[in-house]
JSON list of C-alpha atoms in Angstrom, two decimals:
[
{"chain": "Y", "resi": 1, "resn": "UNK", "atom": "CA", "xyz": [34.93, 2.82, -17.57]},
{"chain": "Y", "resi": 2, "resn": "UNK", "atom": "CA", "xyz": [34.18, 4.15, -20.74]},
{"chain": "Y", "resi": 3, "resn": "UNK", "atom": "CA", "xyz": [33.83, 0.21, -22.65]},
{"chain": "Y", "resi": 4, "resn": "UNK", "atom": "CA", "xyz": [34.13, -3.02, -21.13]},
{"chain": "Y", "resi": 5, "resn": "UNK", "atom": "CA", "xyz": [37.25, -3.75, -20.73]},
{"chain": "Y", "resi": 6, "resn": "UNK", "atom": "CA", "xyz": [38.94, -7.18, -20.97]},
{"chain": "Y", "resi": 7, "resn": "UNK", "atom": "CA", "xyz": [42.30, -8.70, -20.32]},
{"chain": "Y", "resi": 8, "resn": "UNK", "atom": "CA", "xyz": [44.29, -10.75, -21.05]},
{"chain": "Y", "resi": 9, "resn": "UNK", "atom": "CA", "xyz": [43.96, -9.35, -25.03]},
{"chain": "Y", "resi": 10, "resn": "UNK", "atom": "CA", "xyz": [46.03, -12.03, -25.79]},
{"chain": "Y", "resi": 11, "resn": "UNK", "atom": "CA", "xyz": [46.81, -15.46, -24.37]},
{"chain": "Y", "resi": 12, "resn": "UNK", "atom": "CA", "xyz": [49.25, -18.25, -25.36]},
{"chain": "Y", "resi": 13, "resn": "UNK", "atom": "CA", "xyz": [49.18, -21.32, -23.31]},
{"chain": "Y", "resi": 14, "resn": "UNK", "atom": "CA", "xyz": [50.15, -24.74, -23.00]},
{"chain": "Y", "resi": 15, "resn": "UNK", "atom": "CA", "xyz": [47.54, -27.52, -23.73]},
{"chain": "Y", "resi": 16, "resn": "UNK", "atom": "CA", "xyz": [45.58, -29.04, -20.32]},
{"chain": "Y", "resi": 17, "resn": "UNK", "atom": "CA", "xyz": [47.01, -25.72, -18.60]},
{"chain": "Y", "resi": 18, "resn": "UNK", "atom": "CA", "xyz": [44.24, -23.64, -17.37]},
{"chain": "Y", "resi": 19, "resn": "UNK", "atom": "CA", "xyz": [43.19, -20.53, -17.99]},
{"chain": "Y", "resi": 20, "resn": "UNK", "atom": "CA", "xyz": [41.44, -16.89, -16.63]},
{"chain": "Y", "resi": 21, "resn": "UNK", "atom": "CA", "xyz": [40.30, -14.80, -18.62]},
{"chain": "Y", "resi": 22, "resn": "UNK", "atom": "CA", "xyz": [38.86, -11.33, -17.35]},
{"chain": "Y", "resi": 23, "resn": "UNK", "atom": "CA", "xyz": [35.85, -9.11, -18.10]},
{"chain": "Y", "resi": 24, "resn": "UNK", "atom": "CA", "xyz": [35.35, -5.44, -16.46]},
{"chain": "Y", "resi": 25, "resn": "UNK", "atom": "CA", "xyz": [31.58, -4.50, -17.74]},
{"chain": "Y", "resi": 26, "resn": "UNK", "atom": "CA", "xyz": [30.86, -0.64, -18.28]},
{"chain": "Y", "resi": 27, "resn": "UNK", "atom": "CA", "xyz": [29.54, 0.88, -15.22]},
{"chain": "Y", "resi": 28, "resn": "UNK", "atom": "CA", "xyz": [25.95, 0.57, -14.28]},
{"chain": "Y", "resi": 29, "resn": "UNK", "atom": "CA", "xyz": [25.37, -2.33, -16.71]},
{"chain": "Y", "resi": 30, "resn": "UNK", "atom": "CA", "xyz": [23.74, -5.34, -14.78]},
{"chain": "Y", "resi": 31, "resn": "UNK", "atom": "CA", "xyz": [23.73, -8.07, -17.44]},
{"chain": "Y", "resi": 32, "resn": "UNK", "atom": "CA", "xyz": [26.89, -9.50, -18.79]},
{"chain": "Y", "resi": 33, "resn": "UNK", "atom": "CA", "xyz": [27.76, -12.15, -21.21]},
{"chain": "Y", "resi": 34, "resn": "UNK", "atom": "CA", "xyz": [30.92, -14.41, -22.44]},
{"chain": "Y", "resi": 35, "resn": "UNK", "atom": "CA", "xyz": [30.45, -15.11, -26.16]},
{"chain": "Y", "resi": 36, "resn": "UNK", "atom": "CA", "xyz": [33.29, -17.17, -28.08]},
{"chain": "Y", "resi": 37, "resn": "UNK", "atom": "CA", "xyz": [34.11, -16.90, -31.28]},
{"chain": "Y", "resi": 38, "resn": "UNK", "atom": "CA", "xyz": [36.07, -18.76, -33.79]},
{"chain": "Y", "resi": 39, "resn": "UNK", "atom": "CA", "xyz": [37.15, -19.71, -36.83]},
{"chain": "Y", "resi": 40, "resn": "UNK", "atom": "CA", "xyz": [34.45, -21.18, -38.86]},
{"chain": "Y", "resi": 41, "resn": "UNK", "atom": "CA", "xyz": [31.98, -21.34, -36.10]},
{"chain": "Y", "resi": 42, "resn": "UNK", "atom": "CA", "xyz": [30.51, -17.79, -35.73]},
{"chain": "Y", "resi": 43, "resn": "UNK", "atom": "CA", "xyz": [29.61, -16.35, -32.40]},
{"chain": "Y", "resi": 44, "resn": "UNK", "atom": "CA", "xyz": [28.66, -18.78, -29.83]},
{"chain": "Y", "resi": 45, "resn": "UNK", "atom": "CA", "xyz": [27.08, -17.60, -26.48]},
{"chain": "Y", "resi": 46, "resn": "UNK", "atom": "CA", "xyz": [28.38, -18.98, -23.42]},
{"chain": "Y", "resi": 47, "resn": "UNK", "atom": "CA", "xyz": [27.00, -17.74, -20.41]},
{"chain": "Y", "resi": 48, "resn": "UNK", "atom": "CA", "xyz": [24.88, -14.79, -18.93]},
{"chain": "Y", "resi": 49, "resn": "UNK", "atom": "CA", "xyz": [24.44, -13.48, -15.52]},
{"chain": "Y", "resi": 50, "resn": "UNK", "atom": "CA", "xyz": [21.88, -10.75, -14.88]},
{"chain": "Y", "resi": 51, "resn": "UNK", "atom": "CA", "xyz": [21.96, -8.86, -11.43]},
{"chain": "Y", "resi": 52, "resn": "UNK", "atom": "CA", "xyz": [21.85, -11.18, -8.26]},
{"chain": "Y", "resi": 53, "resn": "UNK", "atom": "CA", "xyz": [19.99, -13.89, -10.48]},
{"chain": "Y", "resi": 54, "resn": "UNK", "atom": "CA", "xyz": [21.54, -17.68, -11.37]},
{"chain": "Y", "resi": 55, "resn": "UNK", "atom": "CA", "xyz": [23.18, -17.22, -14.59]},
{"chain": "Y", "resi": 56, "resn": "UNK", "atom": "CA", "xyz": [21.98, -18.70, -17.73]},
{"chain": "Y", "resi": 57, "resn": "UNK", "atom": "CA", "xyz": [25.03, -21.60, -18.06]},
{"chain": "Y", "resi": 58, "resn": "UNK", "atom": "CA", "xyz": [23.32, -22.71, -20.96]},
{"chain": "Y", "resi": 59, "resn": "UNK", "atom": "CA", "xyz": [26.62, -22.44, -23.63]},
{"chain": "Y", "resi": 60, "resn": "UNK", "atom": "CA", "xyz": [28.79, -23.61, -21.74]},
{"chain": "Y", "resi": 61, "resn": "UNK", "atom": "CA", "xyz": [30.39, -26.53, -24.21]},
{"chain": "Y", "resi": 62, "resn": "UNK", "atom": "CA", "xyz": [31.87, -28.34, -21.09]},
{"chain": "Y", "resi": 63, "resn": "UNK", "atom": "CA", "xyz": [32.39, -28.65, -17.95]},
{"chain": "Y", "resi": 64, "resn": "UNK", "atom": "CA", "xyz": [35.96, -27.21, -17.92]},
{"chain": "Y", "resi": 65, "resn": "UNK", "atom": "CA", "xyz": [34.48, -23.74, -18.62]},
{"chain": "Y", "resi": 66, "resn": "UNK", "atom": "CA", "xyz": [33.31, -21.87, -15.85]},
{"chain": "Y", "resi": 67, "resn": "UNK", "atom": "CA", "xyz": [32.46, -17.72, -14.76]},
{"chain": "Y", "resi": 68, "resn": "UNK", "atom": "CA", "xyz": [31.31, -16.27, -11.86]},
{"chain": "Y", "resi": 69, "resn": "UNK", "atom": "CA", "xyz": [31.28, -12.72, -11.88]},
{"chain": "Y", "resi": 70, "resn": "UNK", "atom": "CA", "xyz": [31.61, -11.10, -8.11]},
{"chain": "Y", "resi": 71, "resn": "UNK", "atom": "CA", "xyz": [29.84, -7.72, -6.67]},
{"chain": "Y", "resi": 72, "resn": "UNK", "atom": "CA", "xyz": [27.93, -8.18, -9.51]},
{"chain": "Y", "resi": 73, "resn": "UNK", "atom": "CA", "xyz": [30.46, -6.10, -11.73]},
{"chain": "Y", "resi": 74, "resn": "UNK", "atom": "CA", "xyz": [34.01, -8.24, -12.76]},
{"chain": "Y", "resi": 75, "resn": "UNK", "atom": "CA", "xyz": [33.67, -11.28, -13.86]},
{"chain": "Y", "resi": 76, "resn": "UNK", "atom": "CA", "xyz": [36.32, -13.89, -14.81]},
{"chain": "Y", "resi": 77, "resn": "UNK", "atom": "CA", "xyz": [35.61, -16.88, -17.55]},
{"chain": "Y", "resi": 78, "resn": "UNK", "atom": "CA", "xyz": [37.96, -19.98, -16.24]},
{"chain": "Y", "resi": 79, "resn": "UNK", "atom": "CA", "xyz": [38.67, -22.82, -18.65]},
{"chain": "Y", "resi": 80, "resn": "UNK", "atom": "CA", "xyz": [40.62, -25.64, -17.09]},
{"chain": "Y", "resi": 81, "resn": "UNK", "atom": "CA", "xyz": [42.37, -28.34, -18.95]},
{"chain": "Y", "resi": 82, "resn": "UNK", "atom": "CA", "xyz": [42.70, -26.55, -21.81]},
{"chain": "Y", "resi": 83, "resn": "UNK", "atom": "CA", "xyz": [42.69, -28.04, -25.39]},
{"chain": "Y", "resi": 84, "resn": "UNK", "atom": "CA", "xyz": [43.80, -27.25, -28.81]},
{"chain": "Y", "resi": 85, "resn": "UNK", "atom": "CA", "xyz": [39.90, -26.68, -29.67]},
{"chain": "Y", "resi": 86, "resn": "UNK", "atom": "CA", "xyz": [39.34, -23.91, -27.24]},
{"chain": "Y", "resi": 87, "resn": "UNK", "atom": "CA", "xyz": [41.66, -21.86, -29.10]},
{"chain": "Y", "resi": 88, "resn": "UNK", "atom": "CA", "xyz": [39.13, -18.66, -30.16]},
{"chain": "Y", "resi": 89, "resn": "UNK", "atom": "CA", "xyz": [38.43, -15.52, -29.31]},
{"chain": "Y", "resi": 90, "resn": "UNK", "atom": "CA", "xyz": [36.15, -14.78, -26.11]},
{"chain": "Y", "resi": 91, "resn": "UNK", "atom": "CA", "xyz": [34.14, -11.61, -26.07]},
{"chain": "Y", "resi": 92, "resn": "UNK", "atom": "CA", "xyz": [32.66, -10.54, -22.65]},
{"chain": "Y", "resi": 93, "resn": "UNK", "atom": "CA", "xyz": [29.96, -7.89, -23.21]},
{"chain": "Y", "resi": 94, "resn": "UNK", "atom": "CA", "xyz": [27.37, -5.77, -20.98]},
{"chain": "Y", "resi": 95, "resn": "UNK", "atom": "CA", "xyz": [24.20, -4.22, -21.50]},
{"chain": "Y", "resi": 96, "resn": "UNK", "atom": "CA", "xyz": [21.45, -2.21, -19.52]},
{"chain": "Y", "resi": 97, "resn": "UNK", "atom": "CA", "xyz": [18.90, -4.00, -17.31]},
{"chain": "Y", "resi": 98, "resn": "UNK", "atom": "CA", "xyz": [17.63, -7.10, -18.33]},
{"chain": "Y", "resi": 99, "resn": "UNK", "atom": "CA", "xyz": [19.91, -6.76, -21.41]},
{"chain": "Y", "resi": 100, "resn": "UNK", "atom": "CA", "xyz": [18.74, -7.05, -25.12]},
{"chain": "Y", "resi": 101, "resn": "UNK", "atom": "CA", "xyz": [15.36, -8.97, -24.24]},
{"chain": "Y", "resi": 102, "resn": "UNK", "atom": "CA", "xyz": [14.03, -5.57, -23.27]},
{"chain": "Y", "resi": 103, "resn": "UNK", "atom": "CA", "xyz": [15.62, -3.78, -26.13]},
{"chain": "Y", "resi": 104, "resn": "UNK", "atom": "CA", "xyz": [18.74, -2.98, -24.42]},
{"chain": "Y", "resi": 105, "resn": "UNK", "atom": "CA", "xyz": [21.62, -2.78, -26.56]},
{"chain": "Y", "resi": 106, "resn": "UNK", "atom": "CA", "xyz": [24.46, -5.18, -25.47]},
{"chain": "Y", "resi": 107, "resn": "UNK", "atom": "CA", "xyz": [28.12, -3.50, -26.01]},
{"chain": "Y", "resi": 108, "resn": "UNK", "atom": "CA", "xyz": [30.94, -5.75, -26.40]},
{"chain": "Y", "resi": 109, "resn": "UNK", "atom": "CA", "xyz": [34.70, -5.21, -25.48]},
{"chain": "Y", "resi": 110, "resn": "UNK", "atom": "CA", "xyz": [37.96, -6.05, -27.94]},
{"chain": "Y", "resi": 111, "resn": "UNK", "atom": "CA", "xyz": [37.92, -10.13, -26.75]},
{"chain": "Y", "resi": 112, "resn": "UNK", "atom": "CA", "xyz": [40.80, -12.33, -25.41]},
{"chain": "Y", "resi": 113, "resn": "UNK", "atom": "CA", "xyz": [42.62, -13.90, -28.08]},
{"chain": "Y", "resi": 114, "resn": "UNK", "atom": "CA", "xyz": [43.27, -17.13, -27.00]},
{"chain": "Y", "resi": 115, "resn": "UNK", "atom": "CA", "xyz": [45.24, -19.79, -28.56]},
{"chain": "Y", "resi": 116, "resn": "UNK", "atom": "CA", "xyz": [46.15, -23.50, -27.24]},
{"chain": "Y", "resi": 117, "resn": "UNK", "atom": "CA", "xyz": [49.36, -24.61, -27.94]},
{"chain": "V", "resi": 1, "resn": "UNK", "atom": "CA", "xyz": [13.70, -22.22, -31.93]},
{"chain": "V", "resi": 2, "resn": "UNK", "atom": "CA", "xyz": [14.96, -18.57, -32.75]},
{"chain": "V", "resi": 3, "resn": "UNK", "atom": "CA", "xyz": [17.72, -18.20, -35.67]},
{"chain": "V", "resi": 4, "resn": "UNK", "atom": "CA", "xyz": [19.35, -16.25, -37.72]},
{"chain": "V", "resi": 5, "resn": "UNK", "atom": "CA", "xyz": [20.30, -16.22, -41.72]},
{"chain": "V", "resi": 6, "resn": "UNK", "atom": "CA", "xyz": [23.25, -14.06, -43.61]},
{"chain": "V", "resi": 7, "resn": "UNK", "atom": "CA", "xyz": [22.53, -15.57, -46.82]},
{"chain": "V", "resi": 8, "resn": "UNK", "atom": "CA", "xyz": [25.41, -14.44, -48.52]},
{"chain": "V", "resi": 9, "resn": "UNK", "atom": "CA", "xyz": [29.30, -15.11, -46.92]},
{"chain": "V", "resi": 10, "resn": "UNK", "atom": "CA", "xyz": [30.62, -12.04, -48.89]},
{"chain": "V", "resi": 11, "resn": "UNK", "atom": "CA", "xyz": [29.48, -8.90, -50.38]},
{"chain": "V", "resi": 12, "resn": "UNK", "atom": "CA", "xyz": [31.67, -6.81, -52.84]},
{"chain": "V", "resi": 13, "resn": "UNK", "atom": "CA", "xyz": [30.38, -3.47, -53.60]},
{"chain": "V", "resi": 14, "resn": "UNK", "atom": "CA", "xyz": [32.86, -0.26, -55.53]},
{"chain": "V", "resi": 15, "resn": "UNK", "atom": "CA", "xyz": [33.16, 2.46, -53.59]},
{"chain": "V", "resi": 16, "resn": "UNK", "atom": "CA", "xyz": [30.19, 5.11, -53.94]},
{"chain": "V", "resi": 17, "resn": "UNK", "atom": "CA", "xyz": [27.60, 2.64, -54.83]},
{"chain": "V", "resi": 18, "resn": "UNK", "atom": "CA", "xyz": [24.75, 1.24, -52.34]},
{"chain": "V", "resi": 19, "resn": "UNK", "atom": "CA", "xyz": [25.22, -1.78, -50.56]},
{"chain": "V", "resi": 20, "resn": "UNK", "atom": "CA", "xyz": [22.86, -4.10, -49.25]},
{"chain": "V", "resi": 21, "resn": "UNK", "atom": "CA", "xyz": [24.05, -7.02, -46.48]},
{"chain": "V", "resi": 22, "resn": "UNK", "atom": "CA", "xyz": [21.05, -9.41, -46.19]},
{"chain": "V", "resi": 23, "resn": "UNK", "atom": "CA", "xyz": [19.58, -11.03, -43.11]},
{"chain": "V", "resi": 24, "resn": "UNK", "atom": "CA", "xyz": [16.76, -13.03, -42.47]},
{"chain": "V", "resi": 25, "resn": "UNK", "atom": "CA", "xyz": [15.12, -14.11, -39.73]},
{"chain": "V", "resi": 26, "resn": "UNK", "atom": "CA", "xyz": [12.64, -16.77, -37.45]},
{"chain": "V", "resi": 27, "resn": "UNK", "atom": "CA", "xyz": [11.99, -16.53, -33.76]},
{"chain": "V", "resi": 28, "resn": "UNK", "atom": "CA", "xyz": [8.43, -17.06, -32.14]},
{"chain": "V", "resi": 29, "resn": "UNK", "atom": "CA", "xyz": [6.53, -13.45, -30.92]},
{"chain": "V", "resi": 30, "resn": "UNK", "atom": "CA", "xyz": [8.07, -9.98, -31.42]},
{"chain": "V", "resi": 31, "resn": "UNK", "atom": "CA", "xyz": [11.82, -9.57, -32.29]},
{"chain": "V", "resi": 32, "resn": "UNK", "atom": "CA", "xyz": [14.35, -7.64, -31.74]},
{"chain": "V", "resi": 33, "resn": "UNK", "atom": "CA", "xyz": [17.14, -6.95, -34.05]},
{"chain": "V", "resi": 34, "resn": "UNK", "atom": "CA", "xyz": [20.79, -5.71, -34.02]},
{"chain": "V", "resi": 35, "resn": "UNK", "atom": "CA", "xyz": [23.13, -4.90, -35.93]},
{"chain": "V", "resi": 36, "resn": "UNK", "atom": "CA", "xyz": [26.75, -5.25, -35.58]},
{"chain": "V", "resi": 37, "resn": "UNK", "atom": "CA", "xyz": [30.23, -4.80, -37.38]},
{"chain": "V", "resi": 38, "resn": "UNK", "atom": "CA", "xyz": [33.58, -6.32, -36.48]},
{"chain": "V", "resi": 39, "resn": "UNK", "atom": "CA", "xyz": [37.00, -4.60, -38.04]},
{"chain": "V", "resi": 40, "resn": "UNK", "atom": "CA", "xyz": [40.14, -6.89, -38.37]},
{"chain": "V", "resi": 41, "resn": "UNK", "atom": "CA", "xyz": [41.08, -7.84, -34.95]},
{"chain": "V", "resi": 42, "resn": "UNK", "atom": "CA", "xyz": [38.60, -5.96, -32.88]},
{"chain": "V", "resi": 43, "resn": "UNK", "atom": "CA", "xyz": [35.32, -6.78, -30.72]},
{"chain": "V", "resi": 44, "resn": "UNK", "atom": "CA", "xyz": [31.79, -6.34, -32.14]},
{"chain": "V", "resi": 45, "resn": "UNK", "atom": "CA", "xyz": [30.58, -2.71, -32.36]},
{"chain": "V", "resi": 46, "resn": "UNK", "atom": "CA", "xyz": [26.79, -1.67, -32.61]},
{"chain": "V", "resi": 47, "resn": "UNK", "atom": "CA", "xyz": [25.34, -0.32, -35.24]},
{"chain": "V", "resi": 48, "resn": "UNK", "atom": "CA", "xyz": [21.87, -0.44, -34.88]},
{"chain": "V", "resi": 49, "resn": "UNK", "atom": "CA", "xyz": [18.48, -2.08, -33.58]},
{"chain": "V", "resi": 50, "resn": "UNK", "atom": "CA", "xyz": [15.08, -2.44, -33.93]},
{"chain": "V", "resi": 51, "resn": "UNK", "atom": "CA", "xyz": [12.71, -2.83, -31.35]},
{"chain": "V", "resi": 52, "resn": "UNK", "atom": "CA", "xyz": [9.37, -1.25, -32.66]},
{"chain": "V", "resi": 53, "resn": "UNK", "atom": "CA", "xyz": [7.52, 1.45, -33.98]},
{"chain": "V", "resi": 54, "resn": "UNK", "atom": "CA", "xyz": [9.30, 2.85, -37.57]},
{"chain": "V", "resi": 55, "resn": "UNK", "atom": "CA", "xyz": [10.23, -0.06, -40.18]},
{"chain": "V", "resi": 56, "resn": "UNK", "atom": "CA", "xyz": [13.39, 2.09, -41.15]},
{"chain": "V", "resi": 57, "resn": "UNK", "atom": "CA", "xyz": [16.10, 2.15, -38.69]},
{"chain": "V", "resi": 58, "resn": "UNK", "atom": "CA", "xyz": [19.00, 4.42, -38.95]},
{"chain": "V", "resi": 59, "resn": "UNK", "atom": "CA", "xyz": [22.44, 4.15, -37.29]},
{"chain": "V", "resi": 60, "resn": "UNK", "atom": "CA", "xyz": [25.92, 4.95, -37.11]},
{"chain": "V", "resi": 61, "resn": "UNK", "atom": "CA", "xyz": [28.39, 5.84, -40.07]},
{"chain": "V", "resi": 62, "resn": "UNK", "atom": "CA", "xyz": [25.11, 6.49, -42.52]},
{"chain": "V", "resi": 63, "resn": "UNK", "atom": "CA", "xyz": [23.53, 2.81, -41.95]},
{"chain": "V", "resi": 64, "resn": "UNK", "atom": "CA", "xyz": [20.42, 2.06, -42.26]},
{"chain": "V", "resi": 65, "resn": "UNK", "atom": "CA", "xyz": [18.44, -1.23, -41.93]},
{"chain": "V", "resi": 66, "resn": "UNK", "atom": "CA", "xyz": [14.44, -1.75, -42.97]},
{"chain": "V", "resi": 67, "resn": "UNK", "atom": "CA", "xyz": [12.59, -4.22, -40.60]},
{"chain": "V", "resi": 68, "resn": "UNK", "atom": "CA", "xyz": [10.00, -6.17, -42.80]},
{"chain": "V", "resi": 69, "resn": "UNK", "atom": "CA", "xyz": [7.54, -8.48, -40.83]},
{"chain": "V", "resi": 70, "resn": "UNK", "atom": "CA", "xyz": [6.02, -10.26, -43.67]},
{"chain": "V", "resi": 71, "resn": "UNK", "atom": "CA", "xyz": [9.24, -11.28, -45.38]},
{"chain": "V", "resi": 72, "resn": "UNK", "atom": "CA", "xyz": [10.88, -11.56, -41.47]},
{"chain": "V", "resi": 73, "resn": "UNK", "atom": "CA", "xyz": [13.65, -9.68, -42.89]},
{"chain": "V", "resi": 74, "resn": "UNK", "atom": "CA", "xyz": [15.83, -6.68, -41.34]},
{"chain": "V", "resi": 75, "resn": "UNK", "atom": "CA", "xyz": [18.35, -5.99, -44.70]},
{"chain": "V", "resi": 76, "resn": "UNK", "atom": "CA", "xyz": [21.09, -3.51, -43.69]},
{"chain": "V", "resi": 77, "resn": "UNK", "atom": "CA", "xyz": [21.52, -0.77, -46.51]},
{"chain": "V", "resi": 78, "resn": "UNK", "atom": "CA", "xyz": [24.15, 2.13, -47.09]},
{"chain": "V", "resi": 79, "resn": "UNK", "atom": "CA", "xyz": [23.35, 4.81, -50.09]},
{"chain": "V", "resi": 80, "resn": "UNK", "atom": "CA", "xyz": [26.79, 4.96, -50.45]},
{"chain": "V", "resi": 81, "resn": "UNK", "atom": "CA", "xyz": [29.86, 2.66, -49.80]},
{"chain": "V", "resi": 82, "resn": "UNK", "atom": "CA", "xyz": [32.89, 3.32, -48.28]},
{"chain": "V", "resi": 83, "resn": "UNK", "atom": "CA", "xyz": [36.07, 1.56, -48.51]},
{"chain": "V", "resi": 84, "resn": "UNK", "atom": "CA", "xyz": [36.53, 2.29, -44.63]},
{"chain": "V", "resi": 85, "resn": "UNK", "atom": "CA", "xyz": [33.18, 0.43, -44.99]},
{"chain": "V", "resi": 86, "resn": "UNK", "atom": "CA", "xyz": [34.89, -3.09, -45.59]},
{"chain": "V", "resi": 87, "resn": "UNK", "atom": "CA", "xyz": [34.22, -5.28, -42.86]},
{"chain": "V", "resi": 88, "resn": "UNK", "atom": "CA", "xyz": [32.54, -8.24, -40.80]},
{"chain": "V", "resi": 89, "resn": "UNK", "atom": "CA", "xyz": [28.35, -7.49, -40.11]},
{"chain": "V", "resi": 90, "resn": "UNK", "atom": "CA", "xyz": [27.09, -9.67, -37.90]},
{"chain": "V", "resi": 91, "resn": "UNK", "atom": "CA", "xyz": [23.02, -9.63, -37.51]},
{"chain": "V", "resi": 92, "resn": "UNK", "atom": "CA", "xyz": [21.63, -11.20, -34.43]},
{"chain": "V", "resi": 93, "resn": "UNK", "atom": "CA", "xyz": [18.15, -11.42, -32.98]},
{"chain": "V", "resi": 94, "resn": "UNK", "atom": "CA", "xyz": [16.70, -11.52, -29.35]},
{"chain": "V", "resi": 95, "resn": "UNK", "atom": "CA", "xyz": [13.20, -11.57, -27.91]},
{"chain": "V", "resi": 96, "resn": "UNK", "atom": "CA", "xyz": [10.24, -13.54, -28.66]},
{"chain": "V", "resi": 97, "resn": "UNK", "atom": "CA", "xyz": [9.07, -16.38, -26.96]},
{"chain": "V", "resi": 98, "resn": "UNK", "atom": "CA", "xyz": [12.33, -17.91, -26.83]},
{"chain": "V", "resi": 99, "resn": "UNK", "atom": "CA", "xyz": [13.81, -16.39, -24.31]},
{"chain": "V", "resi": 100, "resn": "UNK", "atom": "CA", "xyz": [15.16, -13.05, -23.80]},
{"chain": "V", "resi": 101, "resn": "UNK", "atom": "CA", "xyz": [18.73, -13.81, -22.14]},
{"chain": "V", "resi": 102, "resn": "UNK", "atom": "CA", "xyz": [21.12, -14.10, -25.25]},
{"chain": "V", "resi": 103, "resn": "UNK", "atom": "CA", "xyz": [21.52, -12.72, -28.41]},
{"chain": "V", "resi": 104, "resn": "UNK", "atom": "CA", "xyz": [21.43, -15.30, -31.68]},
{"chain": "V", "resi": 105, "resn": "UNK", "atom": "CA", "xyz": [23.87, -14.35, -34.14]},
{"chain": "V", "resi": 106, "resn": "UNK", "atom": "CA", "xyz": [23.96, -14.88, -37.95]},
{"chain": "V", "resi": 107, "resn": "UNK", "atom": "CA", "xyz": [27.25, -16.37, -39.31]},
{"chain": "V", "resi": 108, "resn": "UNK", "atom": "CA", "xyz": [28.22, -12.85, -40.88]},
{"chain": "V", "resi": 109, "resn": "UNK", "atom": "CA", "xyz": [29.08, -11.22, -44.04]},
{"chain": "V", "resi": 110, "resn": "UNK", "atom": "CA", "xyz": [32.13, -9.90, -44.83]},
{"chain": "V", "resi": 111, "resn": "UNK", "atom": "CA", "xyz": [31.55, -6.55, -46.96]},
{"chain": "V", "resi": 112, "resn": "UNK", "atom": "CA", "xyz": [34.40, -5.74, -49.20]},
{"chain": "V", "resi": 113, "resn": "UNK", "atom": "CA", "xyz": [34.64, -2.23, -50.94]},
{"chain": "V", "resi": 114, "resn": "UNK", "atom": "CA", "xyz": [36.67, -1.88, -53.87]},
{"chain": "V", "resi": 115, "resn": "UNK", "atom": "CA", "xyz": [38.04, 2.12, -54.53]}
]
């Protein structure tokens, strides 16, 4: 496609239900990221996969998040259990290569607005 | 470890005059640095980067951002503000020693133009 491309763009849902949220890189980008974002806390990196490699699960705040990403193109951010705290916005993005560590410029899509109710 | 400073939370600037949105930075080797703005309910979009040669970087929508080594700063600049201008910047840095896998963002700056 011509961005990436994520959905749900907005998601209201029931504290400890859980969650998928959806991220459809631009075409031809091998390294893709889940950032999170909210109120008062800035952008927060979550998790990166590059190519075939393991992905850098480094952000992750807790063990209810996970992301896999399959074919090496869609990949899905799951957050079981959900809590009131997780409520923020989640921006997937994609980039060229070995992403911005070589210079690459890393292109994010409109997030999923998530809120725990 | 690498990180990155937006000294000031808000910037107001009238319409027509230059605008300056600060950043510093500290990460271990050579950096690379973005910049990015966010409009009200929307994702990040790029503006511009540095990742070597010229100190003066120019981007979209008549940005332009000097990289400065010695004072490990990379200050975003416009000759000329627009109130379309009025938004969230974000600077973030990658590269160095510290690993090339994520960009580290600064807490933004929210630029307000006043017509």
């Amino acid at each position: 496609g011509a961005g990436v491309s994520q959905s749900p763009s907005n998601k209201v849902t029931e504290k400890g239900k859980d969650v998928e949220l959806r991220c459809d890189p631009i075409s031809g980008h091998t390294a893709l990221y889940w950032y999170r974002q909210s109120l008062g806390q800035g952008l927060e990196f979550l998790i990166y996969f590059q190519g075939n490699s393991a992905p850098d699960k480094s952000g992750l705040p807790s063990d209810r998040f996970s992301a896999e990403r399959t074919g090496g193109s869609v990949s899905t951010l799951t957050i079981q259990r959900t809590q009131q705290e997780d409520s923020a916005v989640y921006l997937c993005a994609s980039s060229l290569g070995r992403g911005s560590g070589s210079g690459n410029t890393i292109y994010f899509g409109e997030g999923s607005w998530l809120t725990v109710v | 470890a690498q990180s990155v400073a937006q000294p000031e939370d808000q910037v107001n600037v009238a319409e027509g005059n230059p605008l300056t949105v600060k950043c510093t930075y500290s990460v271990s080797g050579n950096p690379y640095l973005f910049w990015y703005v966010q409009y009200p309910n929307r994702g990040l979009q790029f503006l511009l980067k540095y990742i070597t040669g010229d100190n003066l970087v120019k981007g979209s929508y008549g940005f332009e951002a000097e990289f400065n080594k010695s004072q490990t700063s990379f200050h975003l600049k416009k000759p000329s503000a627009l109130v379309s201008d009025s938004a969230l910047y974000f600077c973030a840095v990658n590269g160095g020693t510290g690993g090339y896998n994520k960009l580290i963002f600064g807490a933004g700056t929210r630029l307000a133009v006043h017509p």
